[in-house]
Amino acid sequence: MIKVLIADDQALVRAGFRALIDAEPDLEVVGEVGDGLAAVRLCGSTRPDVVLMDIRMPGVDGLEATRRIAADPELAGTRVVILTTFELDEYVFEALRTGASGFLVKDTEPVDLLRGIRAVAAGDALLSPSVTRRVIGEFASPAGRGRSAAPSAELAQLTDREREVMVLVGEGLSNDEIAARLVISPATAKTHVSRTMVKLGARDRAQLVVLAYEAGLIRPGWLA
């Protein structure tokens, strides 16, 4: 059973998501809250697999709540999916940098929402390559526009193959697709991805995508 927590300040939105999710035999809503602080607290007690997190909430917003959840070692198994009204949103980019595993626009189709929850719970990043390129292309640049990107010393730890894999992750490829591109087994591709994340301190694939852009390994224009 995949446990889901819903954080949104609109009761109608929460009710709609709850009805949709609870109708699925493998999904369960373990709580719903209207602000970020309550989301962080409820995560601590319910340990959800996935949090659907609105950004704009009163008090502690979704961005700060995501940061706190991602920084808590006891919530290492919890993945945050950002809910947004606009695809091109700087807050979405910041959320990806601080630990979100992906994002969905609120008017996404129900089947895509359910598929996304399951994908994130399985460890995948919920990032549409085309939308992600536009978001990161709009708000990121090498060195993260003055933000702290992956230090060169950490990048230097990567092998040539790990750098190659990091670029392919940045392009939005799955482990199977990376394996096909590099003519290696999916298990080997997964190992390279995991080692790269460990070396760079990336929480998941979503952060690895952002780091690939900010380190200058990928430029948005290359993938247009």
mmCIF file of C-alpha atoms in Angstrom:
data_model
loop_
_atom_site.group_PDB
_atom_site.id
_atom_site.type_symbol
_atom_site.label_atom_id
_atom_site.label_comp_id
_atom_site.label_asym_id
_atom_site.label_seq_id
_atom_site.Cartn_x
_atom_site.Cartn_y
_atom_site.Cartn_z
ATOM 1 C CA MET A 1 0.000 0.000 0.000
ATOM 2 C CA ILE A 2 1.382 3.406 -1.032
ATOM 3 C CA LYS A 3 0.706 6.025 1.644
ATOM 4 C CA VAL A 4 -0.064 9.533 0.397
ATOM 5 C CA LEU A 5 -0.310 12.828 2.270
ATOM 6 C CA ILE A 6 -2.076 15.812 0.667
ATOM 7 C CA ALA A 7 -0.987 19.363 1.532
ATOM 8 C CA ASP A 8 -3.068 22.120 -0.080
ATOM 9 C CA ASP A 9 -4.810 25.140 1.404
ATOM 10 C CA GLN A 10 -7.944 24.576 -0.698
ATOM 11 C CA ALA A 11 -10.325 22.095 0.897
ATOM 12 C CA LEU A 12 -12.014 21.341 -2.423
ATOM 13 C CA VAL A 13 -8.697 20.392 -4.023
ATOM 14 C CA ARG A 14 -7.836 18.126 -1.094
ATOM 15 C CA ALA A 15 -11.239 16.447 -1.250
ATOM 16 C CA GLY A 16 -10.893 15.807 -4.983
ATOM 17 C CA PHE A 17 -7.459 14.269 -4.642
ATOM 18 C CA ARG A 18 -8.540 12.171 -1.656
ATOM 19 C CA ALA A 19 -11.556 10.736 -3.490
ATOM 20 C CA LEU A 20 -9.416 9.882 -6.511
ATOM 21 C CA ILE A 21 -6.585 8.304 -4.534
ATOM 22 C CA ASP A 22 -8.668 6.378 -2.009
ATOM 23 C CA ALA A 23 -10.566 4.719 -4.876
ATOM 24 C CA GLU A 24 -7.377 2.895 -5.869
ATOM 25 C CA PRO A 25 -6.692 -0.467 -4.177
ATOM 26 C CA ASP A 26 -2.942 0.160 -3.821
ATOM 27 C CA LEU A 27 -3.117 3.787 -2.636
ATOM 28 C CA GLU A 28 -4.164 5.244 0.727
ATOM 29 C CA VAL A 29 -4.464 8.845 1.920
ATOM 30 C CA VAL A 30 -2.989 8.960 5.416
ATOM 31 C CA GLY A 31 -3.780 12.616 6.014
ATOM 32 C CA GLU A 32 -4.543 16.008 4.533
ATOM 33 C CA VAL A 33 -3.449 19.443 5.738
ATOM 34 C CA GLY A 34 -3.787 23.067 4.695
ATOM 35 C CA ASP A 35 -0.330 24.456 5.464
ATOM 36 C CA GLY A 36 3.316 23.483 5.263
ATOM 37 C CA LEU A 37 4.057 23.260 8.964
ATOM 38 C CA ALA A 38 1.215 20.807 9.466
ATOM 39 C CA ALA A 39 2.530 18.816 6.501
ATOM 40 C CA VAL A 40 5.972 18.492 8.069
ATOM 41 C CA ARG A 41 4.499 17.464 11.419
ATOM 42 C CA LEU A 42 2.128 14.927 9.886
ATOM 43 C CA CYS A 43 4.953 13.456 7.808
ATOM 44 C CA GLY A 44 6.794 12.796 11.039
ATOM 45 C CA SER A 45 3.913 10.803 12.491
ATOM 46 C CA THR A 46 2.534 9.047 9.394
ATOM 47 C CA ARG A 47 5.719 8.547 7.320
ATOM 48 C CA PRO A 48 3.972 8.780 3.931
ATOM 49 C CA ASP A 49 5.594 7.424 0.792
ATOM 50 C CA VAL A 50 4.468 10.420 -1.271
ATOM 51 C CA VAL A 51 3.443 13.962 -0.355
ATOM 52 C CA LEU A 52 1.380 15.994 -2.827
ATOM 53 C CA MET A 53 2.569 19.493 -1.884
ATOM 54 C CA ASP A 54 1.057 22.799 -2.934
ATOM 55 C CA ILE A 55 3.596 25.635 -2.930
ATOM 56 C CA ARG A 56 1.455 28.615 -2.010
ATOM 57 C CA MET A 57 0.088 27.992 1.463
ATOM 58 C CA PRO A 58 -0.207 30.259 4.523
ATOM 59 C CA GLY A 59 2.542 30.309 7.149
ATOM 60 C CA VAL A 60 5.191 27.793 6.161
ATOM 61 C CA ASP A 61 4.808 27.429 2.407
ATOM 62 C CA GLY A 62 5.315 24.280 0.363
ATOM 63 C CA LEU A 63 8.855 25.216 -0.618
ATOM 64 C CA GLU A 64 10.066 25.453 2.977
ATOM 65 C CA ALA A 65 8.068 22.363 3.937
ATOM 66 C CA THR A 66 9.745 20.429 1.117
ATOM 67 C CA ARG A 67 13.151 21.625 2.301
ATOM 68 C CA ARG A 68 12.454 20.447 5.861
ATOM 69 C CA ILE A 69 11.162 17.054 4.750
ATOM 70 C CA ALA A 70 14.125 16.481 2.431
ATOM 71 C CA ALA A 71 16.577 17.441 5.197
ATOM 72 C CA ASP A 72 15.104 15.047 7.775
ATOM 73 C CA PRO A 73 16.988 11.723 7.707
ATOM 74 C CA GLU A 74 14.011 10.017 9.306
ATOM 75 C CA LEU A 75 11.955 10.937 6.239
ATOM 76 C CA ALA A 76 14.460 9.622 3.704
ATOM 77 C CA GLY A 77 11.773 7.360 2.270
ATOM 78 C CA THR A 78 9.273 10.179 1.743
ATOM 79 C CA ARG A 79 9.048 11.727 -1.719
ATOM 80 C CA VAL A 80 7.497 15.123 -2.419
ATOM 81 C CA VAL A 81 5.583 15.954 -5.591
ATOM 82 C CA ILE A 82 4.946 19.654 -6.082
ATOM 83 C CA LEU A 83 1.480 20.734 -7.179
ATOM 84 C CA THR A 84 1.511 23.888 -9.248
ATOM 85 C CA THR A 85 -0.868 25.942 -11.361
ATOM 86 C CA PHE A 86 1.853 27.045 -13.755
ATOM 87 C CA GLU A 87 4.496 24.870 -15.412
ATOM 88 C CA LEU A 88 6.986 27.734 -15.686
ATOM 89 C CA ASP A 89 7.311 28.602 -12.037
ATOM 90 C CA GLU A 90 10.540 29.587 -10.286
ATOM 91 C CA TYR A 91 9.235 28.050 -7.080
ATOM 92 C CA VAL A 92 8.964 24.704 -8.855
ATOM 93 C CA PHE A 93 12.618 24.957 -9.824
ATOM 94 C CA GLU A 94 13.611 25.828 -6.255
ATOM 95 C CA ALA A 95 11.579 22.898 -4.962
ATOM 96 C CA LEU A 96 13.445 20.531 -7.284
ATOM 97 C CA ARG A 97 16.745 21.926 -6.024
ATOM 98 C CA THR A 98 15.744 21.450 -2.391
ATOM 99 C CA GLY A 99 14.468 17.904 -2.620
ATOM 100 C CA ALA A 100 11.193 17.527 -4.519
ATOM 101 C CA SER A 101 11.036 14.430 -6.708
ATOM 102 C CA GLY A 102 8.965 16.091 -9.390
ATOM 103 C CA PHE A 103 5.942 18.193 -10.059
ATOM 104 C CA LEU A 104 2.444 18.102 -11.533
ATOM 105 C CA VAL A 105 0.171 20.848 -12.739
ATOM 106 C CA LYS A 106 -3.112 20.806 -10.855
ATOM 107 C CA ASP A 107 -5.209 20.265 -13.965
ATOM 108 C CA THR A 108 -3.342 17.078 -14.891
ATOM 109 C CA GLU A 109 -5.478 14.126 -15.951
ATOM 110 C CA PRO A 110 -6.477 11.793 -13.078
ATOM 111 C CA VAL A 111 -4.778 8.805 -14.700
ATOM 112 C CA ASP A 112 -1.533 10.791 -14.958
ATOM 113 C CA LEU A 113 -1.740 11.827 -11.300
ATOM 114 C CA LEU A 114 -2.161 8.222 -10.177
ATOM 115 C CA ARG A 115 0.610 7.037 -12.490
ATOM 116 C CA GLY A 116 2.847 9.788 -11.130
ATOM 117 C CA ILE A 117 2.244 8.836 -7.504
ATOM 118 C CA ARG A 118 3.150 5.231 -8.232
ATOM 119 C CA ALA A 119 6.243 6.220 -10.210
ATOM 120 C CA VAL A 120 7.589 8.471 -7.463
ATOM 121 C CA ALA A 121 6.870 5.845 -4.802
ATOM 122 C CA ALA A 122 8.928 3.403 -6.905
ATOM 123 C CA GLY A 123 11.885 5.787 -6.875
ATOM 124 C CA ASP A 124 11.500 7.507 -10.234
ATOM 125 C CA ALA A 125 11.570 11.256 -10.793
ATOM 126 C CA LEU A 126 8.282 12.735 -11.939
ATOM 127 C CA LEU A 127 9.723 15.010 -14.586
ATOM 128 C CA SER A 128 8.325 15.427 -18.055
ATOM 129 C CA PRO A 129 11.505 16.010 -20.099
ATOM 130 C CA SER A 130 9.974 18.759 -22.252
ATOM 131 C CA VAL A 131 8.468 20.677 -19.340
ATOM 132 C CA THR A 132 11.549 20.182 -17.193
ATOM 133 C CA ARG A 133 13.785 21.594 -19.915
ATOM 134 C CA ARG A 134 11.608 24.703 -20.061
ATOM 135 C CA VAL A 135 11.479 25.150 -16.280
ATOM 136 C CA ILE A 136 15.202 24.679 -15.778
ATOM 137 C CA GLY A 137 16.032 26.595 -18.931
ATOM 138 C CA GLU A 138 14.043 29.540 -17.611
ATOM 139 C CA PHE A 139 15.463 29.637 -14.094
ATOM 140 C CA ALA A 140 18.802 27.818 -14.142
ATOM 141 C CA SER A 141 22.157 28.483 -15.671
ATOM 142 C CA PRO A 142 25.640 27.106 -15.058
ATOM 143 C CA ALA A 143 26.463 27.788 -11.399
ATOM 144 C CA GLY A 144 22.752 28.244 -10.741
ATOM 145 C CA ARG A 145 22.642 32.003 -11.300
ATOM 146 C CA GLY A 146 24.816 32.585 -8.279
ATOM 147 C CA ARG A 147 23.465 29.678 -6.296
ATOM 148 C CA SER A 148 25.737 26.916 -5.042
ATOM 149 C CA ALA A 149 25.944 24.201 -7.678
ATOM 150 C CA ALA A 150 27.716 20.885 -7.385
ATOM 151 C CA PRO A 151 31.295 21.746 -6.327
ATOM 152 C CA SER A 152 33.921 20.993 -8.944
ATOM 153 C CA ALA A 153 35.704 18.747 -6.420
ATOM 154 C CA GLU A 154 32.612 16.556 -6.237
ATOM 155 C CA LEU A 155 32.228 16.485 -9.999
ATOM 156 C CA ALA A 156 35.877 15.506 -10.280
ATOM 157 C CA GLN A 157 35.064 12.347 -8.317
ATOM 158 C CA LEU A 158 32.837 11.126 -11.128
ATOM 159 C CA THR A 159 34.211 8.685 -13.645
ATOM 160 C CA ASP A 160 33.766 9.433 -17.335
ATOM 161 C CA ARG A 161 30.956 6.884 -17.466
ATOM 162 C CA GLU A 162 29.217 8.463 -14.459
ATOM 163 C CA ARG A 163 29.386 11.895 -16.108
ATOM 164 C CA GLU A 164 27.933 10.350 -19.247
ATOM 165 C CA VAL A 165 25.134 8.772 -17.222
ATOM 166 C CA MET A 166 24.476 12.060 -15.426
ATOM 167 C CA VAL A 167 23.981 13.803 -18.769
ATOM 168 C CA LEU A 168 21.534 11.118 -19.877
ATOM 169 C CA VAL A 169 19.600 11.401 -16.614
ATOM 170 C CA GLY A 170 19.479 15.147 -17.279
ATOM 171 C CA GLU A 171 17.966 14.427 -20.665
ATOM 172 C CA GLY A 172 15.165 12.568 -18.902
ATOM 173 C CA LEU A 173 16.152 9.025 -19.820
ATOM 174 C CA SER A 174 15.111 6.086 -17.637
ATOM 175 C CA ASN A 175 17.565 3.406 -16.516
ATOM 176 C CA ASP A 176 16.383 1.137 -19.323
ATOM 177 C CA GLU A 177 16.860 3.896 -21.876
ATOM 178 C CA ILE A 178 20.316 4.720 -20.505
ATOM 179 C CA ALA A 179 21.224 1.040 -20.723
ATOM 180 C CA ALA A 180 20.123 0.885 -24.359
ATOM 181 C CA ARG A 181 22.009 4.068 -25.244
ATOM 182 C CA LEU A 182 25.256 2.898 -23.617
ATOM 183 C CA VAL A 183 24.836 -0.790 -24.485
ATOM 184 C CA ILE A 184 24.986 -1.902 -20.854
ATOM 185 C CA SER A 185 22.538 -3.778 -18.646
ATOM 186 C CA PRO A 186 19.753 -1.910 -16.839
ATOM 187 C CA ALA A 187 21.239 -3.088 -13.526
ATOM 188 C CA THR A 188 24.595 -1.538 -14.456
ATOM 189 C CA ALA A 189 22.876 1.698 -15.481
ATOM 190 C CA LYS A 190 21.054 1.789 -12.145
ATOM 191 C CA THR A 191 24.344 1.252 -10.316
ATOM 192 C CA HIS A 192 25.994 4.145 -12.169
ATOM 193 C CA VAL A 193 23.038 6.429 -11.387
ATOM 194 C CA SER A 194 23.090 5.452 -7.707
ATOM 195 C CA ARG A 195 26.827 5.996 -7.367
ATOM 196 C CA THR A 196 26.585 9.367 -9.071
ATOM 197 C CA MET A 197 23.848 10.471 -6.680
ATOM 198 C CA VAL A 198 25.877 9.356 -3.679
ATOM 199 C CA LYS A 199 29.007 11.179 -4.834
ATOM 200 C CA LEU A 200 27.088 14.413 -5.463
ATOM 201 C CA GLY A 201 24.845 14.140 -2.413
ATOM 202 C CA ALA A 202 21.718 14.129 -4.581
ATOM 203 C CA ARG A 203 18.571 12.914 -2.850
ATOM 204 C CA ASP A 204 17.116 11.451 -6.035
ATOM 205 C CA ARG A 205 17.094 11.656 -9.832
ATOM 206 C CA ALA A 206 15.278 14.984 -9.829
ATOM 207 C CA GLN A 207 18.137 16.672 -7.988
ATOM 208 C CA LEU A 208 20.607 14.965 -10.307
ATOM 209 C CA VAL A 209 18.834 16.577 -13.278
ATOM 210 C CA VAL A 210 19.142 20.036 -11.721
ATOM 211 C CA LEU A 211 22.792 19.460 -10.854
ATOM 212 C CA ALA A 212 23.531 18.384 -14.420
ATOM 213 C CA TYR A 213 22.205 21.717 -15.682
ATOM 214 C CA GLU A 214 23.832 23.825 -13.001
ATOM 215 C CA ALA A 215 27.188 22.121 -13.463
ATOM 216 C CA GLY A 216 27.077 23.050 -17.145
ATOM 217 C CA LEU A 217 27.005 19.418 -18.276
ATOM 218 C CA ILE A 218 23.775 20.199 -20.107
ATOM 219 C CA ARG A 219 22.519 23.442 -21.542
ATOM 220 C CA PRO A 220 18.769 23.825 -22.133
ATOM 221 C CA GLY A 221 19.289 24.763 -25.764
ATOM 222 C CA TRP A 222 20.944 21.433 -26.504
ATOM 223 C CA LEU A 223 17.699 19.551 -25.875
ATOM 224 C CA ALA A 224 15.190 21.828 -27.556
#
